[in-house]
């Protein structure tokens, strides 16, 4: 019985995120999807919107729970008895920053381990920032974000 936590900005959720959530849900008994603040980014979607989109797209996953956190990730993990932090890795460009965060999280909470999951090849080019750029410029985002939330995302970005 292992509980894991998958944190991110999810600004907004993409098919790449959902792929990691689904694969994690098959491995761990319980998965918290934690919408967190990245101090280096100013989000385009509110915390509530990001959480609501995740709730919608994970509705069919019984062992997945969406939460929001506003402090340290490690503390949120420890509080919920989650000993594993899951991070999706797209390419080597992600690695340096993710590795640094993994080491810092280990320093802050020695009992919490970071596990990296390789993104599926078909989503390896995908990022929330690129989705937003394409949507704002009138491009098609079919297949890049979950269908249930696509129209809401487009409406928000094209206002
Ligand atoms: O999707 P992102 O923006 O790459 O996710 C980054 C995130 C939100 C996981 C990271 O900024 C984070 O862990 N924020 C919570 C605050 C925290 O614990 N900061 C110290 C990280 S070593």
Tab-separated table of N, CA and C and ligand atoms in Angstrom:
chain	number	residue	atom	x	y	z
A	1	UNK	N	0.856	-1.197	0.000
A	1	UNK	CA	0.000	0.000	0.000
A	1	UNK	C	0.889	1.244	0.000
A	2	UNK	N	1.157	1.783	-1.160
A	2	UNK	CA	2.027	2.953	-1.229
A	2	UNK	C	1.274	4.148	-1.777
A	3	UNK	N	1.371	5.240	-1.037
A	3	UNK	CA	0.722	6.482	-1.467
A	3	UNK	C	1.762	7.385	-2.114
A	4	UNK	N	1.375	7.978	-3.245
A	4	UNK	CA	2.290	8.868	-3.964
A	4	UNK	C	1.619	10.218	-4.169
A	5	UNK	N	2.462	11.211	-4.468
A	5	UNK	CA	1.932	12.549	-4.734
A	5	UNK	C	2.539	13.042	-6.047
A	6	UNK	N	1.694	13.531	-6.930
A	6	UNK	CA	2.151	14.036	-8.228
A	6	UNK	C	1.868	15.538	-8.265
A	7	UNK	N	2.900	16.354	-8.060
A	7	UNK	CA	2.675	17.805	-7.978
A	7	UNK	C	2.919	18.502	-9.312
A	8	UNK	N	2.345	19.670	-9.459
A	8	UNK	CA	2.613	20.467	-10.656
A	8	UNK	C	1.796	21.738	-10.639
A	9	UNK	N	2.062	22.599	-11.626
A	9	UNK	CA	1.256	23.814	-11.769
A	9	UNK	C	-0.055	23.490	-12.482
A	10	UNK	N	0.004	22.550	-13.429
A	10	UNK	CA	-1.174	22.141	-14.207
A	10	UNK	C	-1.923	23.367	-14.753
A	11	UNK	N	-1.190	24.208	-15.461
A	11	UNK	CA	-1.729	25.514	-15.897
A	11	UNK	C	-1.844	25.596	-17.420
A	12	UNK	N	-2.711	24.835	-18.080
A	12	UNK	CA	-3.680	23.892	-17.547
A	12	UNK	C	-3.173	22.449	-17.731
A	13	UNK	N	-3.999	21.501	-17.244
A	13	UNK	CA	-3.688	20.074	-17.403
A	13	UNK	C	-3.594	19.733	-18.893
A	14	UNK	N	-2.609	18.904	-19.247
A	14	UNK	CA	-2.459	18.456	-20.645
A	14	UNK	C	-2.620	16.933	-20.704
A	15	UNK	N	-2.627	16.403	-21.909
A	15	UNK	CA	-2.683	14.941	-22.070
A	15	UNK	C	-1.422	14.291	-21.498
A	16	UNK	N	-0.326	15.035	-21.511
A	16	UNK	CA	0.915	14.513	-20.935
A	16	UNK	C	0.773	14.305	-19.433
A	17	UNK	N	0.166	15.284	-18.748
A	17	UNK	CA	-0.087	15.133	-17.303
A	17	UNK	C	-1.013	13.945	-17.049
A	18	UNK	N	-2.098	13.890	-17.825
A	18	UNK	CA	-3.101	12.834	-17.595
A	18	UNK	C	-2.486	11.449	-17.806
A	19	UNK	N	-1.589	11.355	-18.769
A	19	UNK	CA	-0.893	10.087	-19.025
A	19	UNK	C	-0.087	9.655	-17.789
A	20	UNK	N	0.621	10.601	-17.190
A	20	UNK	CA	1.411	10.281	-15.984
A	20	UNK	C	0.470	9.900	-14.828
A	21	UNK	N	-0.646	10.622	-14.691
A	21	UNK	CA	-1.605	10.322	-13.609
A	21	UNK	C	-2.153	8.898	-13.774
A	22	UNK	N	-2.577	8.568	-14.999
A	22	UNK	CA	-3.160	7.240	-15.235
A	22	UNK	C	-2.154	6.121	-14.975
A	23	UNK	N	-0.943	6.314	-15.445
A	23	UNK	CA	0.085	5.271	-15.245
A	23	UNK	C	0.456	5.152	-13.771
A	24	UNK	N	0.488	6.280	-13.056
A	24	UNK	CA	0.806	6.241	-11.616
A	24	UNK	C	-0.305	5.530	-10.845
A	25	UNK	N	-1.542	5.770	-11.270
A	25	UNK	CA	-2.690	5.172	-10.570
A	25	UNK	C	-2.688	3.642	-10.704
A	26	UNK	N	-1.987	3.137	-11.714
A	26	UNK	CA	-1.898	1.677	-11.883
A	26	UNK	C	-0.801	1.085	-11.003
A	27	UNK	N	0.107	1.938	-10.539
A	27	UNK	CA	1.251	1.450	-9.753
A	27	UNK	C	1.019	1.613	-8.247
A	28	UNK	N	0.483	2.797	-7.867
A	28	UNK	CA	0.361	3.118	-6.437
A	28	UNK	C	-1.078	2.922	-5.959
A	29	UNK	N	-1.223	2.653	-4.652
A	29	UNK	CA	-2.574	2.396	-4.134
A	29	UNK	C	-3.389	3.688	-4.073
A	30	UNK	N	-2.707	4.814	-3.804
A	30	UNK	CA	-3.411	6.097	-3.767
A	30	UNK	C	-2.491	7.165	-4.369
A	31	UNK	N	-3.047	8.000	-5.204
A	31	UNK	CA	-2.238	9.070	-5.820
A	31	UNK	C	-2.901	10.418	-5.563
A	32	UNK	N	-2.174	11.292	-4.874
A	32	UNK	CA	-2.633	12.681	-4.731
A	32	UNK	C	-2.094	13.475	-5.917
A	33	UNK	N	-2.975	14.160	-6.625
A	33	UNK	CA	-2.527	15.083	-7.661
A	33	UNK	C	-2.578	16.462	-7.011
A	34	UNK	N	-1.409	17.066	-6.810
A	34	UNK	CA	-1.333	18.293	-6.012
A	34	UNK	C	-1.096	19.513	-6.899
A	35	UNK	N	-2.098	20.381	-6.949
A	35	UNK	CA	-1.947	21.636	-7.681
A	35	UNK	C	-1.188	22.578	-6.750
A	36	UNK	N	0.016	22.942	-7.180
A	36	UNK	CA	0.905	23.713	-6.299
A	36	UNK	C	1.287	25.039	-6.938
A	37	UNK	N	1.884	25.898	-6.121
A	37	UNK	CA	2.372	27.187	-6.615
A	37	UNK	C	3.815	27.001	-7.051
A	38	UNK	N	4.090	27.423	-8.290
A	38	UNK	CA	5.481	27.492	-8.725
A	38	UNK	C	5.873	28.972	-8.657
A	39	UNK	N	6.736	29.335	-7.698
A	39	UNK	CA	7.058	30.763	-7.508
A	39	UNK	C	7.705	31.401	-8.745
A	40	UNK	N	8.167	30.564	-9.684
A	40	UNK	CA	8.808	31.107	-10.898
A	40	UNK	C	7.804	31.372	-12.016
A	41	UNK	N	6.537	30.995	-11.811
A	41	UNK	CA	5.550	31.152	-12.879
A	41	UNK	C	4.338	31.926	-12.390
A	42	UNK	N	3.778	32.752	-13.289
A	42	UNK	CA	2.520	33.415	-12.965
A	42	UNK	C	1.427	32.678	-13.733
A	43	UNK	N	0.534	31.977	-13.035
A	43	UNK	CA	-0.437	31.140	-13.755
A	43	UNK	C	-1.477	31.935	-14.540
A	44	UNK	N	-1.960	31.354	-15.636
A	44	UNK	CA	-3.029	31.959	-16.444
A	44	UNK	C	-4.401	31.481	-15.976
A	45	UNK	N	-4.425	30.354	-15.273
A	45	UNK	CA	-5.678	29.793	-14.763
A	45	UNK	C	-5.629	29.876	-13.233
A	46	UNK	N	-6.782	30.174	-12.623
A	46	UNK	CA	-6.805	30.271	-11.156
A	46	UNK	C	-6.586	28.883	-10.547
A	47	UNK	N	-6.258	28.879	-9.276
A	47	UNK	CA	-6.058	27.613	-8.557
A	47	UNK	C	-7.314	26.751	-8.648
A	48	UNK	N	-8.482	27.402	-8.516
A	48	UNK	CA	-9.766	26.677	-8.557
A	48	UNK	C	-10.000	26.064	-9.934
A	49	UNK	N	-9.718	26.854	-10.997
A	49	UNK	CA	-9.890	26.320	-12.361
A	49	UNK	C	-8.989	25.117	-12.579
A	50	UNK	N	-7.729	25.239	-12.186
A	50	UNK	CA	-6.771	24.150	-12.401
A	50	UNK	C	-7.206	22.897	-11.643
A	51	UNK	N	-7.691	23.093	-10.408
A	51	UNK	CA	-8.172	21.966	-9.613
A	51	UNK	C	-9.424	21.358	-10.250
A	52	UNK	N	-10.367	22.220	-10.683
A	52	UNK	CA	-11.620	21.725	-11.251
A	52	UNK	C	-11.383	20.926	-12.532
A	53	UNK	N	-10.478	21.392	-13.377
A	53	UNK	CA	-10.168	20.645	-14.607
A	53	UNK	C	-9.612	19.258	-14.259
A	54	UNK	N	-8.733	19.227	-13.255
A	54	UNK	CA	-8.157	17.939	-12.859
A	54	UNK	C	-9.220	17.009	-12.279
A	55	UNK	N	-10.139	17.601	-11.487
A	55	UNK	CA	-11.222	16.790	-10.912
A	55	UNK	C	-12.045	16.156	-12.028
A	56	UNK	N	-12.338	16.960	-13.059
A	56	UNK	CA	-13.140	16.483	-14.185
A	56	UNK	C	-12.463	15.327	-14.927
A	57	UNK	N	-11.175	15.477	-15.180
A	57	UNK	CA	-10.504	14.497	-16.043
A	57	UNK	C	-10.025	13.259	-15.289
A	58	UNK	N	-10.111	13.294	-13.943
A	58	UNK	CA	-9.704	12.103	-13.182
A	58	UNK	C	-10.908	11.428	-12.515
A	59	UNK	N	-12.101	11.860	-12.917
A	59	UNK	CA	-13.332	11.350	-12.296
A	59	UNK	C	-13.428	9.828	-12.288
A	60	UNK	N	-12.900	9.191	-13.333
A	60	UNK	CA	-13.017	7.734	-13.447
A	60	UNK	C	-11.918	6.990	-12.681
A	61	UNK	N	-11.017	7.701	-12.042
A	61	UNK	CA	-9.892	7.040	-11.355
A	61	UNK	C	-10.151	7.039	-9.844
A	62	UNK	N	-10.559	5.886	-9.316
A	62	UNK	CA	-10.999	5.798	-7.920
A	62	UNK	C	-9.900	6.106	-6.911
A	63	UNK	N	-8.663	5.788	-7.252
A	63	UNK	CA	-7.578	5.975	-6.269
A	63	UNK	C	-6.797	7.270	-6.491
A	64	UNK	N	-7.394	8.197	-7.247
A	64	UNK	CA	-6.742	9.489	-7.483
A	64	UNK	C	-7.529	10.588	-6.765
A	65	UNK	N	-6.797	11.415	-6.023
A	65	UNK	CA	-7.430	12.501	-5.270
A	65	UNK	C	-6.733	13.818	-5.615
A	66	UNK	N	-7.529	14.801	-6.011
A	66	UNK	CA	-6.953	16.098	-6.392
A	66	UNK	C	-6.960	17.025	-5.177
A	67	UNK	N	-5.800	17.630	-4.903
A	67	UNK	CA	-5.702	18.554	-3.765
A	67	UNK	C	-4.979	19.827	-4.222
A	68	UNK	N	-5.092	20.875	-3.436
A	68	UNK	CA	-4.281	22.072	-3.701
A	68	UNK	C	-3.363	22.269	-2.494
A	69	UNK	N	-2.138	22.727	-2.776
A	69	UNK	CA	-1.220	22.979	-1.661
A	69	UNK	C	-0.605	24.369	-1.818
A	70	UNK	N	-0.358	25.037	-0.680
A	70	UNK	CA	0.241	26.366	-0.827
A	70	UNK	C	1.553	26.518	-0.070
A	71	UNK	N	2.019	25.433	0.535
A	71	UNK	CA	3.312	25.504	1.235
A	71	UNK	C	4.320	24.600	0.554
A	72	UNK	N	5.195	24.029	1.359
A	72	UNK	CA	6.208	23.137	0.815
A	72	UNK	C	5.589	21.795	0.406
A	73	UNK	N	6.016	21.325	-0.744
A	73	UNK	CA	5.526	20.044	-1.259
A	73	UNK	C	5.831	18.899	-0.294
A	74	UNK	N	7.061	18.901	0.236
A	74	UNK	CA	7.475	17.822	1.133
A	74	UNK	C	6.570	17.750	2.369
A	75	UNK	N	6.201	18.917	2.878
A	75	UNK	CA	5.337	18.935	4.070
A	75	UNK	C	3.946	18.407	3.735
A	76	UNK	N	3.456	18.778	2.545
A	76	UNK	CA	2.139	18.278	2.106
A	76	UNK	C	2.190	16.759	1.955
A	77	UNK	N	3.310	16.251	1.453
A	77	UNK	CA	3.467	14.805	1.269
A	77	UNK	C	3.496	14.099	2.627
A	78	UNK	N	4.318	14.617	3.531
A	78	UNK	CA	4.464	13.981	4.850
A	78	UNK	C	3.136	13.962	5.608
A	79	UNK	N	2.409	15.099	5.501
A	79	UNK	CA	1.131	15.210	6.205
A	79	UNK	C	0.145	14.118	5.761
A	80	UNK	N	0.274	13.721	4.483
A	80	UNK	CA	-0.658	12.723	3.922
A	80	UNK	C	-0.049	11.333	3.855
A	81	UNK	N	1.118	11.160	4.476
A	81	UNK	CA	1.785	9.874	4.476
A	81	UNK	C	2.167	9.401	3.070
A	82	UNK	N	2.441	10.336	2.193
A	82	UNK	CA	2.888	9.998	0.837
A	82	UNK	C	4.413	10.013	0.841
A	83	UNK	N	5.006	8.873	0.589
A	83	UNK	CA	6.469	8.767	0.663
A	83	UNK	C	7.134	8.898	-0.705
A	84	UNK	N	6.318	9.024	-1.746
A	84	UNK	CA	6.850	9.107	-3.112
A	84	UNK	C	6.337	10.369	-3.793
A	85	UNK	N	7.254	11.140	-4.367
A	85	UNK	CA	6.885	12.263	-5.240
A	85	UNK	C	7.099	11.775	-6.671
A	86	UNK	N	6.071	11.866	-7.498
A	86	UNK	CA	6.212	11.464	-8.906
A	86	UNK	C	6.450	12.709	-9.746
A	87	UNK	N	7.429	12.634	-10.626
A	87	UNK	CA	7.679	13.717	-11.587
A	87	UNK	C	7.758	13.100	-12.978
A	88	UNK	N	7.110	13.753	-13.931
A	88	UNK	CA	7.215	13.296	-15.318
A	88	UNK	C	8.435	13.942	-15.955
A	89	UNK	N	9.192	13.146	-16.698
A	89	UNK	CA	10.385	13.688	-17.382
A	89	UNK	C	10.185	13.590	-18.882
A	90	UNK	N	10.248	14.744	-19.558
A	90	UNK	CA	10.058	14.739	-21.011
A	90	UNK	C	11.351	14.488	-21.762
A	91	UNK	N	12.372	15.239	-21.406
A	91	UNK	CA	13.628	15.125	-22.148
A	91	UNK	C	14.732	15.584	-21.230
A	92	UNK	N	15.942	15.553	-21.708
A	92	UNK	CA	17.063	15.936	-20.859
A	92	UNK	C	16.941	17.388	-20.382
A	93	UNK	N	16.236	18.217	-21.154
A	93	UNK	CA	16.081	19.617	-20.756
A	93	UNK	C	15.335	19.748	-19.423
A	94	UNK	N	14.428	18.839	-19.134
A	94	UNK	CA	13.710	18.859	-17.854
A	94	UNK	C	14.621	18.446	-16.701
A	95	UNK	N	15.641	17.659	-17.046
A	95	UNK	CA	16.336	16.906	-16.013
A	95	UNK	C	17.050	17.775	-14.972
A	96	UNK	N	17.779	18.779	-15.456
A	96	UNK	CA	18.625	19.547	-14.537
A	96	UNK	C	17.797	20.197	-13.411
A	97	UNK	N	16.711	20.861	-13.808
A	97	UNK	CA	15.839	21.539	-12.846
A	97	UNK	C	15.144	20.519	-11.934
A	98	UNK	N	14.658	19.444	-12.538
A	98	UNK	CA	13.955	18.425	-11.749
A	98	UNK	C	14.899	17.743	-10.761
A	99	UNK	N	16.134	17.519	-11.205
A	99	UNK	CA	17.112	16.858	-10.338
A	99	UNK	C	17.432	17.749	-9.134
A	100	UNK	N	17.567	19.047	-9.413
A	100	UNK	CA	17.841	20.007	-8.344
A	100	UNK	C	16.691	20.005	-7.326
A	101	UNK	N	15.452	20.012	-7.845
A	101	UNK	CA	14.303	20.000	-6.918
A	101	UNK	C	14.246	18.692	-6.134
A	102	UNK	N	14.564	17.586	-6.789
A	102	UNK	CA	14.531	16.286	-6.104
A	102	UNK	C	15.524	16.280	-4.941
A	103	UNK	N	16.715	16.838	-5.182
A	103	UNK	CA	17.732	16.856	-4.115
A	103	UNK	C	17.318	17.791	-2.976
A	104	UNK	N	16.715	18.917	-3.328
A	104	UNK	CA	16.251	19.846	-2.295
A	104	UNK	C	15.125	19.204	-1.482
A	105	UNK	N	14.205	18.542	-2.163
A	105	UNK	CA	13.099	17.882	-1.452
A	105	UNK	C	13.626	16.781	-0.536
A	106	UNK	N	14.666	16.097	-0.964
A	106	UNK	CA	15.275	15.037	-0.151
A	106	UNK	C	15.928	15.647	1.093
A	107	UNK	N	16.547	16.815	0.889
A	107	UNK	CA	17.184	17.515	2.018
A	107	UNK	C	16.117	17.956	3.031
A	108	UNK	N	14.970	18.409	2.497
A	108	UNK	CA	13.907	18.911	3.378
A	108	UNK	C	13.159	17.782	4.081
A	109	UNK	N	13.072	16.639	3.405
A	109	UNK	CA	12.348	15.504	3.989
A	109	UNK	C	13.003	14.213	3.538
A	110	UNK	N	13.872	13.693	4.374
A	110	UNK	CA	14.683	12.523	3.995
A	110	UNK	C	13.851	11.262	3.766
A	111	UNK	N	12.631	11.270	4.315
A	111	UNK	CA	11.770	10.079	4.189
A	111	UNK	C	10.914	10.113	2.919
A	112	UNK	N	11.065	11.148	2.104
A	112	UNK	CA	10.253	11.257	0.879
A	112	UNK	C	11.166	11.116	-0.336
A	113	UNK	N	10.855	10.161	-1.212
A	113	UNK	CA	11.693	9.896	-2.392
A	113	UNK	C	11.028	10.444	-3.654
A	114	UNK	N	11.844	11.002	-4.562
A	114	UNK	CA	11.306	11.434	-5.857
A	114	UNK	C	11.539	10.329	-6.887
A	115	UNK	N	10.493	9.949	-7.597
A	115	UNK	CA	10.617	8.983	-8.696
A	115	UNK	C	10.275	9.675	-10.003
A	116	UNK	N	11.123	9.507	-11.025
A	116	UNK	CA	10.874	10.108	-12.331
A	116	UNK	C	10.238	9.082	-13.257
A	117	UNK	N	9.168	9.501	-13.901
A	117	UNK	CA	8.507	8.628	-14.881
A	117	UNK	C	8.680	9.249	-16.269
A	118	UNK	N	9.189	8.458	-17.194
A	118	UNK	CA	9.408	8.976	-18.549
A	118	UNK	C	8.060	9.217	-19.226
A	119	UNK	N	7.920	10.378	-19.813
A	119	UNK	CA	6.693	10.714	-20.544
A	119	UNK	C	6.547	9.784	-21.744
A	120	UNK	N	5.322	9.443	-22.102
A	120	UNK	CA	5.104	8.651	-23.314
A	120	UNK	C	5.611	9.451	-24.512
A	121	UNK	N	6.197	8.759	-25.463
A	121	UNK	CA	6.802	9.437	-26.627
A	121	UNK	C	5.826	10.380	-27.304
A	122	UNK	N	4.575	9.946	-27.406
A	122	UNK	CA	3.614	10.769	-28.158
A	122	UNK	C	3.310	12.108	-27.479
A	123	UNK	N	3.674	12.242	-26.196
A	123	UNK	CA	3.441	13.511	-25.499
A	123	UNK	C	4.743	14.220	-25.143
A	124	UNK	N	5.851	13.735	-25.647
A	124	UNK	CA	7.141	14.251	-25.178
A	124	UNK	C	7.400	15.701	-25.608
A	125	UNK	N	6.645	16.187	-26.584
A	125	UNK	CA	6.824	17.572	-27.067
A	125	UNK	C	5.882	18.545	-26.355
A	126	UNK	N	5.005	17.995	-25.530
A	126	UNK	CA	3.873	18.765	-25.012
A	126	UNK	C	4.209	19.521	-23.727
A	127	UNK	N	3.739	20.760	-23.630
A	127	UNK	CA	3.848	21.502	-22.366
A	127	UNK	C	2.641	22.429	-22.265
A	128	UNK	N	2.275	22.799	-21.035
A	128	UNK	CA	1.151	23.723	-20.836
A	128	UNK	C	1.432	25.037	-21.545
A	129	UNK	N	2.662	25.513	-21.487
A	129	UNK	CA	3.001	26.810	-22.108
A	129	UNK	C	2.781	26.775	-23.614
A	130	UNK	N	3.202	25.686	-24.258
A	130	UNK	CA	3.016	25.587	-25.718
A	130	UNK	C	1.543	25.493	-26.084
A	131	UNK	N	0.788	24.728	-25.282
A	131	UNK	CA	-0.656	24.614	-25.524
A	131	UNK	C	-1.299	26.002	-25.474
A	132	UNK	N	-0.911	26.781	-24.470
A	132	UNK	CA	-1.501	28.130	-24.316
A	132	UNK	C	-1.136	29.022	-25.495
A	133	UNK	N	0.111	28.921	-25.925
A	133	UNK	CA	0.554	29.754	-27.052
A	133	UNK	C	-0.235	29.398	-28.311
A	134	UNK	N	-0.351	28.113	-28.599
A	134	UNK	CA	-1.068	27.661	-29.798
A	134	UNK	C	-2.530	28.092	-29.730
A	135	UNK	N	-3.160	27.884	-28.548
A	135	UNK	CA	-4.581	28.231	-28.396
A	135	UNK	C	-4.801	29.724	-28.591
A	136	UNK	N	-3.944	30.524	-27.995
A	136	UNK	CA	-4.092	31.989	-28.101
A	136	UNK	C	-3.948	32.467	-29.536
A	137	UNK	N	-3.139	31.755	-30.304
A	137	UNK	CA	-2.910	32.172	-31.694
A	137	UNK	C	-3.900	31.519	-32.655
A	138	UNK	N	-4.925	30.885	-32.090
A	138	UNK	CA	-5.997	30.335	-32.916
A	138	UNK	C	-5.732	28.935	-33.449
A	139	UNK	N	-4.655	28.286	-32.963
A	139	UNK	CA	-4.335	26.934	-33.430
A	139	UNK	C	-5.210	25.872	-32.773
A	140	UNK	N	-5.129	24.663	-33.321
A	140	UNK	CA	-5.956	23.551	-32.844
A	140	UNK	C	-5.252	22.825	-31.691
A	141	UNK	N	-5.965	22.648	-30.581
A	141	UNK	CA	-5.352	21.926	-29.440
A	141	UNK	C	-6.027	20.574	-29.205
A	142	UNK	N	-6.739	20.078	-30.217
A	142	UNK	CA	-7.354	18.747	-30.110
A	142	UNK	C	-6.260	17.709	-29.844
A	143	UNK	N	-6.516	16.834	-28.899
A	143	UNK	CA	-5.553	15.779	-28.610
A	143	UNK	C	-4.401	16.228	-27.719
A	144	UNK	N	-4.340	17.525	-27.416
A	144	UNK	CA	-3.252	18.020	-26.558
A	144	UNK	C	-3.709	18.185	-25.117
A	145	UNK	N	-5.017	18.475	-24.947
A	145	UNK	CA	-5.604	18.572	-23.600
A	145	UNK	C	-6.803	17.621	-23.562
A	146	UNK	N	-7.194	17.161	-22.366
A	146	UNK	CA	-8.343	16.253	-22.296
A	146	UNK	C	-9.599	16.914	-22.883
A	147	UNK	N	-10.357	16.113	-23.618
A	147	UNK	CA	-11.511	16.639	-24.349
A	147	UNK	C	-12.533	17.333	-23.442
A	148	UNK	N	-12.741	16.763	-22.222
A	148	UNK	CA	-13.761	17.297	-21.306
A	148	UNK	C	-13.502	18.749	-20.907
A	149	UNK	N	-12.245	19.188	-20.999
A	149	UNK	CA	-11.928	20.543	-20.527
A	149	UNK	C	-11.440	21.452	-21.662
A	150	UNK	N	-11.398	20.911	-22.884
A	150	UNK	CA	-10.832	21.669	-24.016
A	150	UNK	C	-11.559	22.993	-24.261
A	151	UNK	N	-12.895	22.945	-24.275
A	151	UNK	CA	-13.654	24.168	-24.576
A	151	UNK	C	-13.470	25.224	-23.491
A	152	UNK	N	-13.450	24.789	-22.233
A	152	UNK	CA	-13.235	25.734	-21.120
A	152	UNK	C	-11.862	26.397	-21.240
A	153	UNK	N	-10.880	25.606	-21.604
A	153	UNK	CA	-9.510	26.136	-21.736
A	153	UNK	C	-9.461	27.153	-22.876
A	154	UNK	N	-10.072	26.800	-24.001
A	154	UNK	CA	-10.073	27.717	-25.156
A	154	UNK	C	-10.800	29.021	-24.804
A	155	UNK	N	-11.939	28.880	-24.121
A	155	UNK	CA	-12.723	30.068	-23.776
A	155	UNK	C	-11.912	31.006	-22.886
A	156	UNK	N	-11.208	30.430	-21.932
A	156	UNK	CA	-10.421	31.238	-20.999
A	156	UNK	C	-9.261	31.948	-21.718
A	157	UNK	N	-8.623	31.232	-22.644
A	157	UNK	CA	-7.428	31.792	-23.288
A	157	UNK	C	-7.745	32.772	-24.411
A	158	UNK	N	-8.937	32.636	-24.984
A	158	UNK	CA	-9.269	33.498	-26.126
A	158	UNK	C	-10.170	34.662	-25.730
A	159	UNK	N	-10.309	34.898	-24.429
A	159	UNK	CA	-11.151	36.016	-23.968
A	159	UNK	C	-10.582	37.352	-24.407
B	1	LIG	O1	4.487	22.023	-13.145
B	1	LIG	P1	5.675	22.726	-12.525
B	1	LIG	O2	5.485	24.234	-12.570
B	1	LIG	O3	6.980	22.296	-13.123
B	1	LIG	O4	5.695	22.275	-10.973
B	1	LIG	C1	6.641	22.790	-10.079
B	1	LIG	C2	6.171	22.564	-8.626
B	1	LIG	C3	4.825	23.236	-8.415
B	1	LIG	C4	6.037	21.067	-8.389
B	1	LIG	C5	7.244	23.166	-7.672
B	1	LIG	O5	7.373	24.543	-7.904
B	1	LIG	C6	6.916	22.890	-6.192
B	1	LIG	O6	7.210	21.831	-5.699
B	1	LIG	N1	6.246	23.873	-5.532
B	1	LIG	C7	5.814	23.745	-4.159
B	1	LIG	C8	6.684	24.601	-3.228
B	1	LIG	C9	7.950	23.852	-2.862
B	1	LIG	O7	7.944	22.824	-2.211
B	1	LIG	N2	9.113	24.404	-3.299
B	1	LIG	C10	10.406	23.792	-3.104
B	1	LIG	C11	10.714	22.857	-4.270
B	1	LIG	S1	12.316	22.106	-4.078
